[in-house]
XYZ file of C-alpha atoms in Angstrom:
231
model
C 13.901 1.146 -0.772
C 17.343 1.189 0.902
C 17.393 -2.031 3.630
C 17.861 -0.135 6.325
C 14.672 2.317 5.674
C 12.858 -1.315 5.468
C 14.813 -2.270 8.844
C 13.638 1.405 10.600
C 9.870 0.974 9.192
C 9.831 -2.723 10.677
C 11.385 -1.834 14.170
C 8.707 0.604 14.414
C 5.973 -1.751 13.581
C 7.350 -3.875 16.961
C 7.110 -0.781 18.890
C 3.396 -0.427 17.970
C 2.430 -4.133 18.347
C 4.531 -4.028 22.085
C 3.255 -0.388 22.835
C -0.518 -1.912 22.353
C 0.197 -4.941 24.554
C 0.365 -2.331 27.657
C -2.802 -0.654 25.932
C -5.059 -3.708 25.794
C -3.897 -4.631 29.306
C -5.181 -1.586 30.069
C -7.942 -1.537 28.666
C -7.288 1.465 26.880
C -7.582 2.479 22.508
C -5.219 4.428 20.933
C -6.514 7.229 18.835
C -9.997 7.815 19.734
C -10.919 11.117 20.476
C -13.869 12.029 22.740
C -16.828 12.535 20.473
C -15.614 9.706 17.334
C -16.649 6.423 16.650
C -14.517 3.145 16.950
C -15.599 0.281 14.871
C -14.087 -2.640 15.690
C -12.605 -5.756 13.726
C -10.998 -7.324 16.138
C -13.430 -10.258 17.135
C -13.789 -12.214 13.531
C -10.159 -13.629 14.165
C -10.228 -13.433 18.192
C -10.936 -17.671 17.577
C -7.833 -17.620 15.224
C -5.404 -15.627 17.338
C -6.531 -17.574 20.705
C -6.099 -21.122 19.417
C -2.466 -20.216 17.882
C -1.256 -18.464 21.182
C -2.308 -21.512 23.035
C -1.015 -24.220 20.507
C 2.486 -21.773 20.972
C 2.583 -22.016 24.885
C 2.092 -25.997 24.501
C 4.868 -25.959 21.927
C 7.067 -23.864 24.512
C 6.485 -26.300 27.404
C 7.114 -29.085 25.363
C 11.057 -27.780 24.232
C 11.233 -26.892 27.585
C 11.322 -30.375 28.902
C 12.867 -31.818 25.717
C 15.940 -29.076 26.070
C 15.951 -29.290 30.173
C 19.710 -30.909 30.261
C 21.142 -27.996 27.749
C 21.102 -24.899 29.784
C 22.060 -22.402 26.703
C 20.303 -23.884 23.563
C 17.020 -23.710 26.844
C 17.159 -20.488 27.655
C 17.505 -19.183 23.635
C 14.395 -21.402 22.799
C 12.673 -20.234 26.007
C 13.287 -16.365 25.170
C 12.507 -17.065 21.344
C 9.003 -19.138 21.459
C 8.232 -16.690 24.420
C 9.032 -13.864 21.974
C 6.918 -15.527 19.224
C 3.907 -15.662 21.799
C 3.708 -12.457 22.925
C 3.709 -11.286 18.928
C 0.832 -13.721 18.539
C -1.191 -11.743 21.394
C 0.636 -8.691 20.435
C -0.982 -9.057 16.503
C -4.702 -9.062 18.657
C -3.795 -6.573 21.231
C -3.365 -4.021 18.115
C -6.482 -4.809 16.911
C -8.486 -4.616 19.699
C -6.236 -1.136 20.802
C -6.650 0.397 17.473
C -10.348 0.373 15.997
C -11.388 1.501 13.316
C -12.201 5.130 13.628
C -15.381 7.286 12.069
C -15.015 11.347 13.002
C -16.663 14.308 12.337
C -14.124 15.135 9.266
C -13.058 11.866 7.954
C -12.973 7.793 8.246
C -9.806 6.040 9.994
C -9.490 2.683 8.837
C -6.563 0.727 10.294
C -4.974 -2.887 10.059
C -3.691 -3.228 13.952
C -0.154 -1.638 13.718
C 0.413 -2.371 9.918
C -1.560 0.176 8.122
C -3.402 3.245 8.477
C -5.480 4.997 5.961
C -7.364 7.880 6.360
C -10.325 9.144 3.820
C -12.265 12.821 4.182
C -15.652 11.774 4.391
C -16.444 14.365 1.753
C -14.449 12.086 -0.234
C -16.404 8.597 0.257
C -19.309 8.279 -3.030
C -20.438 5.546 -1.137
C -20.337 2.658 1.143
C -21.944 -0.793 1.482
C -21.955 -3.604 3.141
C -20.653 -5.847 0.722
C -19.140 -9.588 2.183
C -16.282 -11.343 0.266
C -13.080 -12.712 0.934
C -9.944 -11.683 -0.672
C -8.756 -12.779 -3.683
C -5.491 -14.154 -4.697
C -5.041 -12.336 -7.594
C -5.517 -8.760 -7.916
C -6.999 -7.289 -11.444
C -7.644 -3.735 -10.365
C -4.712 -2.229 -11.529
C -4.056 -1.322 -7.838
C -6.880 0.573 -7.329
C -8.485 -1.573 -4.565
C -7.138 -1.523 -0.776
C -8.324 -4.416 1.581
C -7.548 -4.647 4.973
C -9.261 -8.472 5.519
C -9.516 -9.735 9.262
C -9.554 -14.031 9.130
C -9.346 -13.235 4.890
C -12.253 -11.312 4.546
C -13.431 -8.008 4.392
C -17.315 -6.788 5.025
C -17.713 -3.096 4.032
C -17.152 -1.856 1.007
C -16.114 2.413 0.660
C -16.013 3.781 -3.021
C -14.345 7.609 -3.393
C -15.140 10.499 -5.654
C -11.352 11.245 -5.220
C -8.557 8.939 -4.541
C -5.958 8.978 -1.505
C -2.819 7.245 -0.790
C -2.548 3.918 1.273
C 0.500 3.494 2.058
C 2.037 -0.434 2.952
C 4.149 -1.426 6.039
C 7.277 -1.004 3.942
C 6.423 2.372 2.461
C 5.308 0.995 -1.095
C 2.630 3.868 -1.260
C -0.876 3.159 -3.597
C -3.207 5.553 -5.155
C -6.897 4.054 -4.204
C -10.247 4.923 -4.974
C -11.537 1.561 -3.197
C -10.868 0.702 0.490
C -12.601 -2.519 1.808
C -12.533 -3.587 5.164
C -13.869 -5.531 7.413
C -16.039 -4.105 10.907
C -17.409 -6.802 13.808
C -20.807 -4.766 13.037
C -20.764 -4.460 9.480
C -23.960 -3.023 8.953
C -24.352 -0.143 11.863
C -20.911 0.652 11.124
C -22.215 1.326 7.189
C -25.091 2.858 8.687
C -22.578 5.520 10.704
C -20.304 6.028 8.133
C -23.385 7.498 5.684
C -25.098 9.415 9.015
C -21.687 10.816 8.918
C -20.990 11.782 5.167
C -24.237 13.559 6.145
C -23.704 15.436 8.345
C -20.271 16.279 7.242
C -22.383 17.539 3.839
C -24.651 19.859 5.776
C -21.282 21.001 7.352
C -19.823 22.070 3.993
C -23.086 23.205 2.328
C -23.300 25.476 5.593
C -19.577 27.176 5.235
C -20.802 27.448 1.267
C -17.663 24.740 0.625
C -17.736 23.423 -3.319
C -18.712 19.683 -3.718
C -20.373 19.114 -0.524
C -21.745 16.120 0.037
C -18.883 14.152 -1.760
C -19.717 13.956 -5.069
C -17.634 14.277 -8.165
C -16.720 17.194 -9.777
C -17.774 17.837 -13.602
C -15.643 15.981 -16.081
C -14.133 19.370 -17.145
C -12.627 20.273 -13.740
C -8.731 19.700 -13.249
C -7.929 16.224 -11.177
C -8.114 17.374 -7.551
C -4.827 16.240 -5.554
C -4.042 13.189 -4.348
C -4.895 13.516 0.428
C -1.520 12.331 1.901
C -1.855 9.358 4.407
C 1.253 8.353 7.364
C 1.566 5.045 8.107
C 0.082 4.488 11.627
């Protein structure tokens, strides 16, 4: 990836979390349509984020006092420290306003303003409550995507067909297992299972093959990977 592309993606990410601050103040959510269910995950990191923001504010005040006699340096550091506080709050704002979303046709998993993975419900083979901490070293060959909050995930989704996960800087990964966190993990698992059952009934009524997300026969050609866009 070129440096220009990387910078463009980083700038887009900055714009997303800055917009999230406005949506957060307005107490609105992004990308949750009527009839869809939001699955929140920001609660697990709230205490950490607010604590870090408080420390940043205290540091800003302290630096302002120490540099009171140096106007130019004082203004520069005030801007840097103020933007740092906004960045920290923006992480929480993005997580609150961009929850996971369960729709009639897909499960949309998000990691604040950084990642956005869309999984068709018929491609979900199983979903279960599975509390675990993120591993430091991956031994899965890149086929597992982890959307951790506060260093942990609580729901594991196994897929019958792969999807593509796009990282912040554009690296694409083909994944067959997605682990994510939900504040109410067991309720999220139940909701996804109900959504899978409802989707299977719709596909069955339409006469679609493979209803219910079951893997195809071993002799069938491999299905195409579902495209996923960056959120």
